[in-house]
XYZ file of C-alpha atoms in Angstrom:
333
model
C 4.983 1.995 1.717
C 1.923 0.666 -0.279
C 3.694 -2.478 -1.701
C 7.674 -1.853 -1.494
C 9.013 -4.960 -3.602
C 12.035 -4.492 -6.040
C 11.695 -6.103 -9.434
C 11.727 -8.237 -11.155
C 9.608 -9.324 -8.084
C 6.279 -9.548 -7.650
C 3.562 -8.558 -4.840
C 0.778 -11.046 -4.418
C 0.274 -11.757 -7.753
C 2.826 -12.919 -10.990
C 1.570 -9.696 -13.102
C 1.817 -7.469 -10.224
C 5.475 -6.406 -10.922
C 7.103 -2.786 -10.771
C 8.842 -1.772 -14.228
C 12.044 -0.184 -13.543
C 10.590 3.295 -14.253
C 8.150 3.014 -11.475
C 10.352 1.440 -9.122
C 12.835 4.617 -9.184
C 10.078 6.713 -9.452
C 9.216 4.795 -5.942
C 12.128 4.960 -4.426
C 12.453 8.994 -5.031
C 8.873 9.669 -3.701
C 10.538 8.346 -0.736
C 13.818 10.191 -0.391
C 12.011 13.242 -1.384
C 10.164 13.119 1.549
C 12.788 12.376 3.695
C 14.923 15.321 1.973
C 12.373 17.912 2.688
C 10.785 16.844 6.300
C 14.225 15.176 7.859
C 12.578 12.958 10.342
C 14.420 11.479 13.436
C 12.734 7.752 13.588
C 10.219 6.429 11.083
C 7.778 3.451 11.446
C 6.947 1.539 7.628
C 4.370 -0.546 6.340
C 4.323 -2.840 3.483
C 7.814 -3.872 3.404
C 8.836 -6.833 1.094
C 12.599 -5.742 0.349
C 14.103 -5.161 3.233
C 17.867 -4.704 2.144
C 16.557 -2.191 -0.679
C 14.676 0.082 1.774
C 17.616 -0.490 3.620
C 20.237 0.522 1.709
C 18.252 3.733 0.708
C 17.504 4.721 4.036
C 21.014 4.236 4.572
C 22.322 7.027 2.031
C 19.498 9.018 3.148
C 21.639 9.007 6.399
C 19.887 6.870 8.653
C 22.393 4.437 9.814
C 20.147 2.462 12.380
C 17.446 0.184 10.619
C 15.655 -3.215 11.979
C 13.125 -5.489 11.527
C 12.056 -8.425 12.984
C 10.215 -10.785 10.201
C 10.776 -11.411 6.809
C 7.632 -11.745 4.277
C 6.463 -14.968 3.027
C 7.646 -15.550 -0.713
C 5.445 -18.417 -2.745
C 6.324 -19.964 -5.950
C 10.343 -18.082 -6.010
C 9.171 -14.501 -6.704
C 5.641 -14.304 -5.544
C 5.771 -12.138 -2.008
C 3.274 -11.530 0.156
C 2.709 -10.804 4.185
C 4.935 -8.023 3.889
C 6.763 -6.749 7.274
C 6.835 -3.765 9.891
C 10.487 -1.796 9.500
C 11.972 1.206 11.895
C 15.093 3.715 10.729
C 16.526 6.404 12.944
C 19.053 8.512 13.140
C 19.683 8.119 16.506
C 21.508 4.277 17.970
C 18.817 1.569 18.410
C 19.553 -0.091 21.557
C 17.760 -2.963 21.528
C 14.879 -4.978 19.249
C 12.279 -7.531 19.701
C 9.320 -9.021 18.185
C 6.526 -8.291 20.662
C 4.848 -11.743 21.726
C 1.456 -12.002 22.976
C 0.760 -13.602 26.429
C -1.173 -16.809 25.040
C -2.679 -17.700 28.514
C -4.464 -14.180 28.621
C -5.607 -14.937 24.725
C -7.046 -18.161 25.543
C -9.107 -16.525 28.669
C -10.529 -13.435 26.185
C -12.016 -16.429 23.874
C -8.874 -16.277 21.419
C -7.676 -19.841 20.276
C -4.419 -21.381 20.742
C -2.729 -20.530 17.942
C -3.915 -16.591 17.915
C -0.906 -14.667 15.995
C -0.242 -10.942 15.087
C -1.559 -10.483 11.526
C 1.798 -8.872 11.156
C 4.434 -8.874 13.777
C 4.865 -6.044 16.259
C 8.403 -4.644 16.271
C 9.910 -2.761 19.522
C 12.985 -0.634 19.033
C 14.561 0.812 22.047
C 16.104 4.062 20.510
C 18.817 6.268 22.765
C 16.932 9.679 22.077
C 18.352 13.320 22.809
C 17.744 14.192 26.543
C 15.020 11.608 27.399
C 17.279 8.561 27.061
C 16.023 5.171 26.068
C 12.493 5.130 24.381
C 10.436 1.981 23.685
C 9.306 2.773 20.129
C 6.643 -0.062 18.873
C 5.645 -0.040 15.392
C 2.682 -1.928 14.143
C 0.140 -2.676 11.191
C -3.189 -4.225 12.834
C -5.481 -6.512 10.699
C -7.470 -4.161 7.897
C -11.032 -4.054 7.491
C -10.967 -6.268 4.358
C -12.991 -9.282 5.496
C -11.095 -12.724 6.721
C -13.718 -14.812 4.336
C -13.949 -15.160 0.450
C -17.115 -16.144 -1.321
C -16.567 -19.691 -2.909
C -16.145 -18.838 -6.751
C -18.924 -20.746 -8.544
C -21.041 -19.881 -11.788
C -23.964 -22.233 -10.186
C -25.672 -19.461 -8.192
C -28.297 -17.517 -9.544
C -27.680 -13.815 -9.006
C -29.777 -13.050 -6.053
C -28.291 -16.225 -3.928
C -24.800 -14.580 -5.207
C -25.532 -11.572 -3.732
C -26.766 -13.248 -0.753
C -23.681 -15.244 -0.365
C -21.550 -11.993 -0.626
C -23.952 -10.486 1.942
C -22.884 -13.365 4.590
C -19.245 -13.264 4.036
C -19.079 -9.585 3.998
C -20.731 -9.546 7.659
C -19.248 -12.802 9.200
C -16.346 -11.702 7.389
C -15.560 -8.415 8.444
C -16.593 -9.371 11.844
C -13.723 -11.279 12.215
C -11.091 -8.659 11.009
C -12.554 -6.951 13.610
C -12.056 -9.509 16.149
C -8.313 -9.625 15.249
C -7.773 -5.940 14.962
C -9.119 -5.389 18.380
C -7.327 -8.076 19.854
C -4.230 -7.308 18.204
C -4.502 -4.084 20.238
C -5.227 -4.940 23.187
C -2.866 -8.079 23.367
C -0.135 -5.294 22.410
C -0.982 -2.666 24.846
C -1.134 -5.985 27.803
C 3.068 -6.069 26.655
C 3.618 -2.636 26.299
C 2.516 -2.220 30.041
C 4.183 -5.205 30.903
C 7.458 -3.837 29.089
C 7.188 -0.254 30.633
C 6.595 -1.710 34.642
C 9.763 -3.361 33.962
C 12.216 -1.018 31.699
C 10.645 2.112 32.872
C 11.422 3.217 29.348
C 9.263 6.037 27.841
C 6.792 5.138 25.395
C 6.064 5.615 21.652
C 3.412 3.746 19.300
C 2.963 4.489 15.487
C 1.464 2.784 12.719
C -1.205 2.135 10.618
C -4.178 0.800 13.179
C -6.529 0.412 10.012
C -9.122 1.491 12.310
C -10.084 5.210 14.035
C -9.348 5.105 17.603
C -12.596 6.563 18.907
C -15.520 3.614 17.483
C -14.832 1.513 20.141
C -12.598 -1.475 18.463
C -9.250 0.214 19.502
C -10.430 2.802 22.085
C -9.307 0.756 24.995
C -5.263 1.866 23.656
C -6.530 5.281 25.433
C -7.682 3.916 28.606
C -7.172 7.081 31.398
C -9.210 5.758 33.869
C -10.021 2.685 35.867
C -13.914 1.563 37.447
C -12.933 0.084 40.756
C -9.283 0.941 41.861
C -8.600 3.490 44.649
C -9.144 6.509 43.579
C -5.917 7.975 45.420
C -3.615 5.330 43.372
C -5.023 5.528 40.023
C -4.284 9.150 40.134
C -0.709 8.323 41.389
C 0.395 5.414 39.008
C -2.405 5.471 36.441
C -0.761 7.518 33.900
C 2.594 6.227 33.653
C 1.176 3.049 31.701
C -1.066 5.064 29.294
C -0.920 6.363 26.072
C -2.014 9.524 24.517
C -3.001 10.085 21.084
C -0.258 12.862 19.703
C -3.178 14.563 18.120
C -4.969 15.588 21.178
C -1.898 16.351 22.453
C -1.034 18.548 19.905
C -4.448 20.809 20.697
C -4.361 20.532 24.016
C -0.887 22.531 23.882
C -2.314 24.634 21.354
C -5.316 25.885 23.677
C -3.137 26.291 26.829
C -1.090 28.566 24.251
C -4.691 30.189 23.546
C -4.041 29.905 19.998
C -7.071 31.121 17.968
C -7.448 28.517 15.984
C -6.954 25.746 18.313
C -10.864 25.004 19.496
C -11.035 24.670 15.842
C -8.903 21.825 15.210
C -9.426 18.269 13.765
C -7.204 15.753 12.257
C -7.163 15.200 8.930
C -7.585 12.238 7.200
C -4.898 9.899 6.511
C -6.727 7.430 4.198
C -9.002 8.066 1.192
C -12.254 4.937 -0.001
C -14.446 6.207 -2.453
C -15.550 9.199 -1.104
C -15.021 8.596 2.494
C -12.429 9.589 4.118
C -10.467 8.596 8.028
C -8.049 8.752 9.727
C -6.422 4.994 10.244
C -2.897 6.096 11.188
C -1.511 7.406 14.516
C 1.207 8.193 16.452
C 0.547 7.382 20.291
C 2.852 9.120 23.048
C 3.091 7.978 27.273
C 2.849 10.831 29.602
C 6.754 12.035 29.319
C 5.357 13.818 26.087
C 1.879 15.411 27.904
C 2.509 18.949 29.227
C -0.243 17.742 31.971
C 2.234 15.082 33.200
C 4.792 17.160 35.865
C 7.681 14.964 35.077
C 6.828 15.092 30.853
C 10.127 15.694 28.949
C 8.661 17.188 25.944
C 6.134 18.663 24.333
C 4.288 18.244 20.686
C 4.594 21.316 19.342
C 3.465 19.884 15.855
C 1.340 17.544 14.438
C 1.436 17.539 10.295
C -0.069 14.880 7.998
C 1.413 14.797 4.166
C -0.954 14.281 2.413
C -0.541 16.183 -1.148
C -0.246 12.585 -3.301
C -3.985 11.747 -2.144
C -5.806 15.371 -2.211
C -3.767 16.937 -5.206
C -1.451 14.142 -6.703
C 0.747 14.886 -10.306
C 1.058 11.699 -11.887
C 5.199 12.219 -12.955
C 5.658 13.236 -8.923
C 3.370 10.758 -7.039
C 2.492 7.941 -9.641
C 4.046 5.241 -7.125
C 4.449 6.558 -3.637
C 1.628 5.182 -1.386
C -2.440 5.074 -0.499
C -2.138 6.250 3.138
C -1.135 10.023 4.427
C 1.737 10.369 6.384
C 1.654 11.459 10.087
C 4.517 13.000 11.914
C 4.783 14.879 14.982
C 7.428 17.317 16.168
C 8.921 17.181 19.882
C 9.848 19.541 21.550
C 11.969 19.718 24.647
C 10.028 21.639 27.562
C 11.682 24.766 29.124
């Protein structure tokens, strides 16, 4: 939502305050999208007014809305730590703040008082066919680093840039360190959640991280080192979770769709002139046509992305800094 705050309220800062232009020009970024793609359940990011988004989502006829924290306001109309939100058009059963087992943090080297950067909401949404579905929406730690250089005109400029140097590293080391564990402390309940509900899975959110360097790879765990081989390939897959991507081209080449070798996922976030993909939408096996029992299928995987790669300032001056993933289901003959 890149910074969803009503005025005369302001995001982090006391200047950083939406005029009323730019907050309805926000707002109707936002039900434009909704008008023209008509999505079923949507994670957010970035929320500070949660009755606002609310009440919009609410004449953009989605009737069920939750979330389970509020952001932090400092000095009466500073915000900031802003929250995790789910809408849907379809009932939401049940919702919960995911917490984190704090025995197995303490025994992976976390300390006592380890917290989700931002909370992990769980919605348990009555869906067409499939029945209940666990939906979990999240926004891990970014890549900006957890340390600041100490502001002070005393250095000269090489030590300053050696002091950046050393907060930059140690820095983003740690974001790393909570990202990763944010991940897997998540994925620990989500498995814990699924042996018990037996409810299909869903993930989606920003992981402000691609899944395949090795920080969040371990959310795609298929396989296990020492278990019988016989059980893994009995029980394995029903705690696992598939990125909706790769399930996307793996249905395409069983189709033997021309294009489909040719496939890859396109970015979802823009720095300079680099470009990744840092959002996802992860799916458990009743969504893999590989699964016998699987439900459905994803017949589509689309990314919006026209405000980043072709933005016009009176259309897309406030609507946000990530693109926007969403997959189509399809219900398996």
């Amino acid at each position: 939502m890149f910074n969803y705050l009503e005025p005369p309220n302001a995001f982090y800062e006391f200047e950083r305050i939406y005029s009323a232009e730019q907050w309805a020009k926000k707002q109707r970024w936002i039900v434009d999208y909704l008008t023209e793609y008509q999505p079923d359940v949507i994670g957010f990011q970035e929320v500070f007014s949660v009755e606002s988004l609310k009440t919009l989502l609410h004449k953009a006829g989605y009737h069920y809305f939750a979330v389970v924290d509020e952001p932090q306001v400092i000095d009466e109309f500073i915000y900031k730590r802003p929250v995790v939100a789910i809408a849907a058009r379809f009932a939401i059963n049940e919702i919960a703040a995911v917490e984190h087992d704090n025995d197995v943090a303490q025994t992976i080297g976390l300390s006592a008082d380890f917290t989700f950067s931002r909370k992990v909401l769980r919605a348990t949404i009555a869906m067409p066919h499939i029945g209940d579905v666990d939906c979990y929406v999240v926004h891990f730690k970014s890549k900006r680093p957890m340390l600041e250089v100490e502001q002070t005109s005393q250095l000269a400029p090489e030590q300053n840039i050696i002091a950046h140097l050393k907060t930059d590293i140690a820095g983003g080391w740690g974001s790393t360190i909570q990202r990763g564990s944010e991940a897997t402390l998540l994925m620990l309940e989500m498995i814990k959640r699924r042996e018990t509900s037996q409810n299909p899975m869903l993930l989606m959110g920003d992981f402000n991280n691609n899944l395949t360097d090795g920080v969040l790879s371990h959310l795609l765990t298929d396989s296990l080192r020492f278990a019988p081989a016989f059980d893994s390939k009995t029980y394995l897959a029903k705690y696992c979770l598939n990125d909706a991507w790769q399930l996307f081209v793996k249905l395409q080449t069983s189709m033997q769709e021309p294009t489909a070798q040719n496939l890859i996922p396109t970015p979802t976030h823009y720095f300079g002139a680099s470009s990744s993909v840092l959002d996802y939408i992860l799916l458990s096996c009743e969504f893999d046509t590989e699964y016998d029992d699987s439900f459905y299928e994803v017949s589509d995987y689309h990314t919006y992305d026209r405000h980043l790669i072709n933005p016009e300032f009176e259309r897309d001056d406030q609507s946000t800094d990530h693109g926007v993933v969403m997959i189509t289901l399809t219900l398996r003959c």
